[in-house]
Amino acid sequence: MNSKQPNILFIMSDDHASQAISSYNNRLIETPNIDRIADEGMRFDNVYCTNALCAPSRAAILTGQYSHINGVRGLSDDFDGEQQTFPKLLQKNGYETAIVGKWHLGHGGNSDPTGFDYWNIFPGQGKYHDPTMIEMGKKKVIEGYATDLITDYSINWLNSRDHERPFMMMVHHKAPHRPWQPPEKYATLFKEREFGEPVNFDDNYQNRADAAMKADMRIEDLTEDDVKEKPPEGLTLKEVKKWKYQRYIKDYLRCVVSIDDNVGRLLNYLDDHDLSENTIVVYTSDQGFFLGEHGWYDKRFMYEESLRMPFVMRYPKEINPKSTSNKMIINNDFAPTFLDYAGADSGEPMQGESFRLIAQGINPVDWRTSVYYRYWEHLTTHNVVAHYGIRTEKYKLIYYYGDPLDVKGAVPEKTKPEWELFDLEKDQLEMNNVYNDPSYLDIVSELKAELSGLREKYKETM
Ligand SMILES: [Ca+2]
């Protein structure tokens, strides 16, 4: 074994917003175990997904490529398991690799993982309670709670792996994805607590593109299945919305508490087996999520809450404790970064960059200062309009390009193209579209030029 090659433990949950991680924001809950990774390593404050949806983000992470290159633009696109991924390249470079939990790629989310020596996954989205799991092709129903089971199987594999080789394991939680079903032991946690609503909970979607008004992901839209019972009789619409929010946020946070416990179990395992020093530990989520901001749940939009991924990383040999970075990182960067740590060549160039130096506290002078994003699904679930855009340190420009679109699963409808510009220094909550404000004319033309440069760089032609 090459002792210079670190182990990589990549823990990723599904739809876990940084607003619900105390290292980022302690308004809602404490997450001591996830915080421990940040406290003993680095908290990255500007990590963005390139397409805020489960399968596309997973494909971008594995391949280091944007959706139009890796083929997974929306949930109905197949993932070609033959293509290059970082786990395959790690295998070639001496690593033993494993994935446990949510895979959700290919053939409606149901392909067999490639590039892994061991895999044990859910079919499709998976279930919270007594889930079916497919272990190396063998399907079984397993009694228990998904988040605990994923950790149990991960620990089993860590015990049985080849101890002579470095490992890379992806631990992919289903939680806290909809329908937010917590484990029995946390069923009544927060019962007596009333969570405050975000300041823009009653957003009326004025001063915005029509896309915001059009989206069906308001707290009011939460179904009886989502909130698990009928609202009490006699409430006004406003009271129903407030009641649904409490139901929603409590179940969401109960799922998060269970994730945090299970992150703690893995960190303890590393400590107990003398692995903490030579293991890179990451905790992230496939995208962010709206927790009542803009009056919404779900993701998809290029707005901050859904665009931003929580990302904390510990590697005592190279990363200083309690460090933070505000450099702009995208999920396409994860693959090249892990390959860099492993001393492995990425072969065909990926569309991300290694941020290993940034993690060491060194800021490369030529690091990107803007990020390209694209949400491809058009008026599918939650009726969100397809869009692309650019985020810089100060501004965000979004183009809802309208019909027609050659996108699988698109519902044809006449949608007129529209733009949004947010001045993020003055309007962090993205409530006021200044695209048509004449004082931003120069900014708009600079951003459009940069956006078209990024599209060219990433070979985005549609
Ligand atoms: Ca997700």
XYZ file of C-alpha atoms and ligand atoms in Angstrom:
463
model
C 0.000 0.000 0.000
C 1.145 3.494 -0.851
C 0.868 5.165 2.543
C 0.642 8.562 0.876
C -2.747 7.729 -0.598
C -5.425 8.811 1.873
C -8.677 6.979 2.402
C -11.758 8.913 1.313
C -15.037 8.752 3.211
C -17.659 10.712 1.284
C -20.921 11.115 3.205
C -23.720 12.705 1.223
C -27.314 13.190 2.217
C -30.229 14.053 -0.022
C -31.718 17.572 0.091
C -29.968 18.624 3.295
C -29.851 22.430 3.297
C -26.996 24.226 5.028
C -29.643 26.221 6.952
C -30.113 22.984 8.908
C -26.442 22.460 9.864
C -25.379 24.375 12.951
C -21.860 24.951 11.673
C -23.465 27.135 8.974
C -26.514 28.404 10.801
C -27.827 27.461 14.229
C -31.279 29.012 13.848
C -32.944 25.600 13.565
C -30.899 22.806 15.176
C -27.579 21.607 16.491
C -25.674 19.044 14.418
C -22.655 18.309 16.640
C -21.220 15.483 14.540
C -21.341 17.252 11.185
C -19.966 20.322 12.970
C -17.109 18.206 14.265
C -15.934 17.636 10.668
C -15.966 21.411 10.135
C -14.283 22.135 13.480
C -11.507 19.650 12.790
C -11.229 20.694 9.145
C -12.641 23.250 6.734
C -16.117 24.623 6.218
C -16.647 25.668 2.609
C -19.142 28.504 2.365
C -19.582 28.780 -1.395
C -20.027 25.330 -2.865
C -22.625 25.170 -5.623
C -24.349 22.418 -7.510
C -24.492 22.825 -11.274
C -28.077 21.481 -11.588
C -30.123 21.347 -8.366
C -31.704 17.926 -8.685
C -30.832 14.492 -7.239
C -29.723 12.401 -10.228
C -28.002 15.247 -12.140
C -25.969 16.270 -9.100
C -24.894 12.674 -8.471
C -23.829 12.303 -12.107
C -21.838 15.562 -11.939
C -20.091 14.423 -8.758
C -19.094 11.041 -10.227
C -17.971 12.329 -13.627
C -16.754 15.874 -12.929
C -18.812 16.942 -15.950
C -21.821 19.172 -16.515
C -25.205 17.543 -17.188
C -25.113 18.002 -20.976
C -21.787 16.099 -21.107
C -22.549 13.279 -18.637
C -26.042 12.860 -20.108
C -28.095 13.281 -16.931
C -29.933 16.562 -17.474
C -33.127 15.508 -15.696
C -34.584 12.674 -13.641
C -35.733 10.697 -16.690
C -32.320 10.679 -18.415
C -30.239 7.509 -18.400
C -26.789 7.498 -16.861
C -24.250 5.760 -19.080
C -22.315 3.647 -16.583
C -19.587 3.061 -19.169
C -18.356 6.627 -18.924
C -15.346 7.741 -16.909
C -15.944 8.365 -13.198
C -13.635 9.135 -10.301
C -14.345 5.822 -8.484
C -13.188 3.933 -11.613
C -10.015 5.989 -11.765
C -9.384 5.413 -8.066
C -9.777 1.667 -8.633
C -7.114 1.871 -11.347
C -4.895 3.627 -8.844
C -5.061 0.973 -6.168
C -8.189 1.921 -4.259
C -10.917 -0.375 -3.062
C -14.255 1.384 -3.592
C -17.759 1.062 -2.182
C -21.124 2.778 -2.282
C -23.954 2.258 0.193
C -27.412 3.875 0.072
C -29.013 6.033 -2.569
C -27.695 5.594 -6.122
C -30.647 6.801 -8.211
C -28.926 6.798 -11.591
C -29.754 5.313 -14.981
C -32.957 3.701 -16.297
C -35.273 5.736 -14.108
C -32.751 5.636 -11.271
C -32.304 1.882 -11.495
C -28.957 0.959 -12.995
C -26.239 -1.100 -11.339
C -23.372 1.035 -10.055
C -20.109 0.788 -11.995
C -16.681 1.542 -10.571
C -17.381 0.011 -7.158
C -15.927 -3.172 -5.643
C -18.868 -3.271 -3.252
C -22.301 -1.743 -3.675
C -25.484 -1.972 -1.668
C -28.127 0.458 -2.861
C -31.806 1.318 -2.843
C -33.849 0.815 -5.981
C -34.834 4.301 -7.240
C -35.517 6.744 -4.403
C -35.591 4.054 -1.724
C -37.774 3.870 1.359
C -37.227 5.155 4.900
C -38.639 2.180 6.779
C -37.805 -1.478 6.053
C -36.318 -0.587 2.670
C -35.479 -2.916 -0.179
C -31.728 -2.958 -0.738
C -29.805 -4.404 -3.653
C -26.481 -5.789 -2.482
C -24.221 -6.622 -5.424
C -27.297 -7.447 -7.538
C -29.199 -9.350 -4.831
C -32.467 -7.754 -3.749
C -33.690 -8.072 -0.145
C -36.083 -6.255 2.162
C -34.148 -5.172 5.246
C -35.866 -4.422 8.524
C -34.884 -1.110 10.041
C -34.537 2.616 9.370
C -32.729 3.662 6.201
C -30.233 6.090 7.768
C -29.188 3.546 10.420
C -29.030 0.674 7.929
C -26.838 2.629 5.510
C -24.396 3.246 8.360
C -24.568 -0.390 9.528
C -23.678 -1.647 6.051
C -20.974 0.986 5.674
C -19.353 -0.114 8.931
C -19.653 -3.783 7.924
C -17.807 -3.005 4.717
C -15.115 -1.008 6.514
C -14.537 -4.075 8.684
C -14.402 -6.538 5.820
C -12.486 -4.439 3.254
C -8.947 -5.215 2.114
C -6.893 -3.554 4.857
C -3.804 -3.431 2.650
C -5.338 -0.930 0.241
C -6.672 2.606 0.571
C -10.450 2.862 0.407
C -12.983 5.265 -1.019
C -16.492 4.820 0.299
C -19.575 6.816 -0.658
C -22.216 6.768 2.068
C -25.345 8.157 0.434
C -28.289 8.842 2.707
C -31.834 8.951 1.462
C -32.747 11.358 4.260
C -33.880 14.087 4.564
C -35.612 13.750 1.152
C -39.376 14.003 0.857
C -41.619 12.470 2.379
C -39.512 13.255 5.506
C -40.199 10.165 7.626
C -38.144 10.249 10.821
C -37.139 7.186 12.840
C -39.490 6.029 15.590
C -37.157 7.258 18.340
C -37.400 10.840 17.111
C -41.124 10.789 16.283
C -41.965 13.295 19.010
C -38.715 15.289 19.128
C -39.425 19.079 18.925
C -43.079 18.354 19.702
C -43.408 21.318 22.042
C -41.175 23.591 20.039
C -42.396 26.276 17.633
C -39.867 27.008 14.893
C -39.598 30.579 13.647
C -40.398 31.132 9.992
C -37.816 32.580 7.595
C -38.114 36.343 7.034
C -39.355 35.910 3.452
C -41.852 33.173 4.359
C -44.693 35.291 2.978
C -42.953 36.169 -0.289
C -45.589 37.360 -2.774
C -43.293 36.834 -5.822
C -43.620 40.432 -6.994
C -40.520 42.083 -8.502
C -39.501 38.685 -9.845
C -39.773 36.769 -13.128
C -43.121 34.982 -13.588
C -41.266 31.698 -12.985
C -41.348 32.246 -9.220
C -45.102 32.810 -9.127
C -45.657 29.798 -11.371
C -43.802 27.220 -9.237
C -45.941 24.713 -7.307
C -43.694 24.218 -4.323
C -45.232 26.521 -1.783
C -45.674 25.426 1.802
C -49.435 25.550 1.064
C -48.860 22.901 -1.656
C -47.585 20.303 0.856
C -49.900 17.292 0.688
C -51.514 15.309 3.470
C -48.890 12.612 2.837
C -46.144 15.183 3.331
C -47.475 16.493 6.632
C -48.964 13.124 7.698
C -52.375 14.373 8.790
C -55.188 16.697 7.823
C -54.916 20.298 9.044
C -57.187 21.000 11.992
C -60.666 22.244 11.082
C -61.490 25.919 11.130
C -58.065 27.381 10.307
C -57.684 30.288 7.891
C -55.463 29.745 4.807
C -52.679 31.645 6.507
C -52.995 29.504 9.628
C -52.949 26.311 7.518
C -49.708 27.477 5.909
C -48.143 28.098 9.333
C -49.404 24.752 10.628
C -48.012 22.910 7.572
C -44.648 24.616 8.014
C -44.330 23.368 11.599
C -45.267 19.828 10.523
C -42.820 19.953 7.611
C -39.839 21.486 9.371
C -40.103 19.211 12.403
C -40.109 16.000 10.367
C -37.304 17.339 8.177
C -35.178 18.191 11.210
C -35.933 14.864 12.908
C -34.509 13.145 9.819
C -31.452 15.412 10.035
C -30.844 14.571 13.702
C -30.742 10.899 12.735
C -28.232 11.637 9.961
C -26.068 13.564 12.394
C -26.092 10.649 14.870
C -25.004 8.322 12.107
C -22.235 10.655 10.955
C -21.027 10.432 14.556
C -20.988 6.638 14.382
C -18.704 6.751 11.332
C -16.372 9.325 12.891
C -16.139 7.154 16.004
C -15.356 4.145 13.860
C -12.455 6.005 12.252
C -11.160 7.049 15.702
C -11.481 3.549 17.121
C -9.602 2.009 14.187
C -6.824 4.556 13.998
C -8.060 5.797 10.613
C -8.850 9.454 11.353
C -5.385 10.757 10.499
C -5.185 9.287 7.005
C -8.815 9.584 5.947
C -10.399 12.504 4.120
C -13.928 12.867 5.472
C -16.507 14.888 3.569
C -20.070 15.681 4.519
C -22.243 17.244 1.835
C -25.682 17.081 0.242
C -26.589 16.692 -3.438
C -28.059 20.211 -3.421
C -29.615 22.666 -1.030
C -33.304 23.004 -0.186
C -35.887 25.635 0.641
C -36.927 25.432 4.286
C -39.751 27.933 3.961
C -37.620 30.663 2.345
C -39.684 32.322 -0.417
C -42.587 30.370 1.104
C -41.226 27.209 -0.529
C -40.008 23.663 0.000
C -38.022 21.700 -2.681
C -35.087 22.925 -4.801
C -34.488 23.295 -8.622
C -34.214 27.111 -8.728
C -30.882 28.863 -9.056
C -31.750 30.808 -5.892
C -29.216 30.514 -3.075
C -31.014 28.046 -0.807
C -31.177 25.370 -3.493
C -27.964 26.222 -5.382
C -25.751 26.083 -2.299
C -24.439 22.737 -1.067
C -23.228 22.296 2.490
C -19.646 21.005 2.302
C -17.302 20.310 5.189
C -14.064 18.364 4.856
C -11.535 17.028 7.330
C -8.040 15.768 6.548
C -5.697 16.438 9.469
C -2.547 16.018 7.348
C -3.383 18.981 5.111
C -6.377 20.916 6.408
C -6.176 23.230 9.403
C -8.844 22.853 12.061
C -11.595 25.482 12.153
C -10.654 26.851 8.747
C -13.176 28.276 6.290
C -13.142 29.168 2.612
C -15.383 31.409 0.548
C -13.908 30.386 -2.830
C -16.448 29.361 -5.442
C -16.481 25.604 -5.823
C -18.855 23.467 -7.911
C -19.838 19.824 -7.565
C -17.883 19.042 -10.750
C -14.759 19.865 -8.696
C -15.198 16.958 -6.275
C -13.949 14.250 -8.683
C -10.736 16.050 -9.726
C -10.047 16.933 -6.075
C -10.289 13.331 -4.862
C -8.134 12.186 -7.777
C -5.580 14.839 -6.874
C -5.381 13.576 -3.273
C -4.994 10.017 -4.559
C -2.210 11.053 -6.947
C -4.315 9.747 -9.832
C -4.495 11.199 -13.325
C -8.024 12.118 -14.458
C -7.254 11.026 -18.027
C -9.736 12.947 -20.173
C -9.973 16.417 -18.706
C -12.948 16.968 -16.411
C -14.948 20.184 -16.250
C -14.091 20.741 -12.607
C -10.827 21.722 -10.910
C -9.075 20.295 -7.870
C -9.484 22.532 -4.815
C -6.874 20.721 -2.771
C -4.782 23.909 -2.458
C -7.795 25.901 -1.293
C -8.375 23.288 1.394
C -4.778 23.910 2.523
C -5.552 27.600 2.883
C -3.720 28.601 -0.300
C -5.796 30.627 -2.734
C -4.809 30.060 -6.376
C -4.772 33.453 -8.126
C -6.515 32.142 -11.211
C -9.378 30.438 -9.363
C -12.855 30.936 -10.883
C -14.825 34.025 -9.922
C -18.114 32.940 -11.462
C -20.201 29.789 -11.648
C -22.401 28.452 -14.442
C -25.650 26.722 -13.505
C -28.393 25.035 -15.530
C -31.684 23.480 -14.534
C -32.941 21.558 -17.551
C -36.324 20.139 -16.550
C -39.048 22.389 -17.919
C -42.433 22.577 -16.198
C -42.208 19.030 -14.876
C -42.626 18.310 -11.128
C -43.368 21.532 -9.216
C -43.849 23.423 -12.487
C -40.424 25.073 -12.446
C -39.334 26.787 -15.675
C -35.999 25.621 -17.127
C -33.223 28.173 -16.773
C -29.524 28.845 -16.836
C -27.420 31.559 -15.349
C -24.265 32.871 -13.775
C -23.393 33.675 -10.194
C -20.496 35.942 -9.361
C -19.443 37.186 -5.950
C -21.800 40.167 -6.195
C -24.462 39.284 -8.746
C -26.662 36.557 -10.063
C -28.115 36.651 -13.571
C -30.746 34.044 -14.466
C -32.244 33.384 -17.896
C -35.561 31.512 -18.023
C -35.285 30.746 -21.698
C -38.807 29.477 -22.334
C -40.046 27.154 -25.104
C -39.390 25.327 -27.276
C -37.003 22.864 -25.723
C -35.711 19.569 -26.890
C -35.760 18.070 -23.408
C -37.079 14.650 -22.555
C -40.056 14.910 -20.248
C -40.739 18.547 -21.090
C -44.359 19.631 -21.151
C -44.950 21.871 -24.137
C -46.349 25.212 -23.110
C -45.779 28.731 -24.280
C -43.390 30.279 -21.794
C -41.965 33.634 -22.641
C -38.260 34.117 -22.023
C -37.442 36.329 -19.045
C -34.403 37.425 -17.055
C -33.621 38.058 -13.430
C -30.718 39.978 -11.967
C -30.059 40.053 -8.241
C -27.648 42.408 -6.555
C -26.502 39.974 -3.864
C -24.765 42.612 -1.743
C -27.952 44.638 -1.361
C -30.461 41.817 -1.693
C -29.173 38.594 -0.154
C -32.670 37.138 -0.030
C -33.150 37.579 -3.801
C -36.443 39.409 -3.541
C -35.882 42.229 -5.998
C -35.150 41.617 -9.677
C -33.158 44.624 -10.941
C -32.739 43.359 -14.515
C -34.769 46.262 -15.921
C -33.264 48.904 -13.655
C -31.288 51.241 -15.987
C -28.524 51.701 -13.410
C -27.567 48.025 -13.941
C -27.295 48.226 -17.745
C -23.504 47.885 -17.789
C -23.545 45.098 -15.214
C -26.100 43.170 -17.292
C -24.002 43.374 -20.420
C -20.819 42.338 -18.577
C -22.605 39.388 -16.996
C -24.136 38.305 -20.295
C -20.703 38.319 -21.914
C -19.268 36.260 -19.056
C -22.223 33.873 -19.159
C -21.734 33.247 -22.840
C -18.011 32.710 -22.226
C -18.794 30.062 -19.607
C -21.255 28.337 -21.925
C -18.577 28.190 -24.577
C -15.956 26.943 -22.109
C -18.246 24.121 -20.942
C -19.326 23.277 -24.521
C -22.939 24.135 -23.787
C -24.639 24.774 -27.106
C -28.381 24.427 -26.468
Ca -31.599 15.649 -3.772
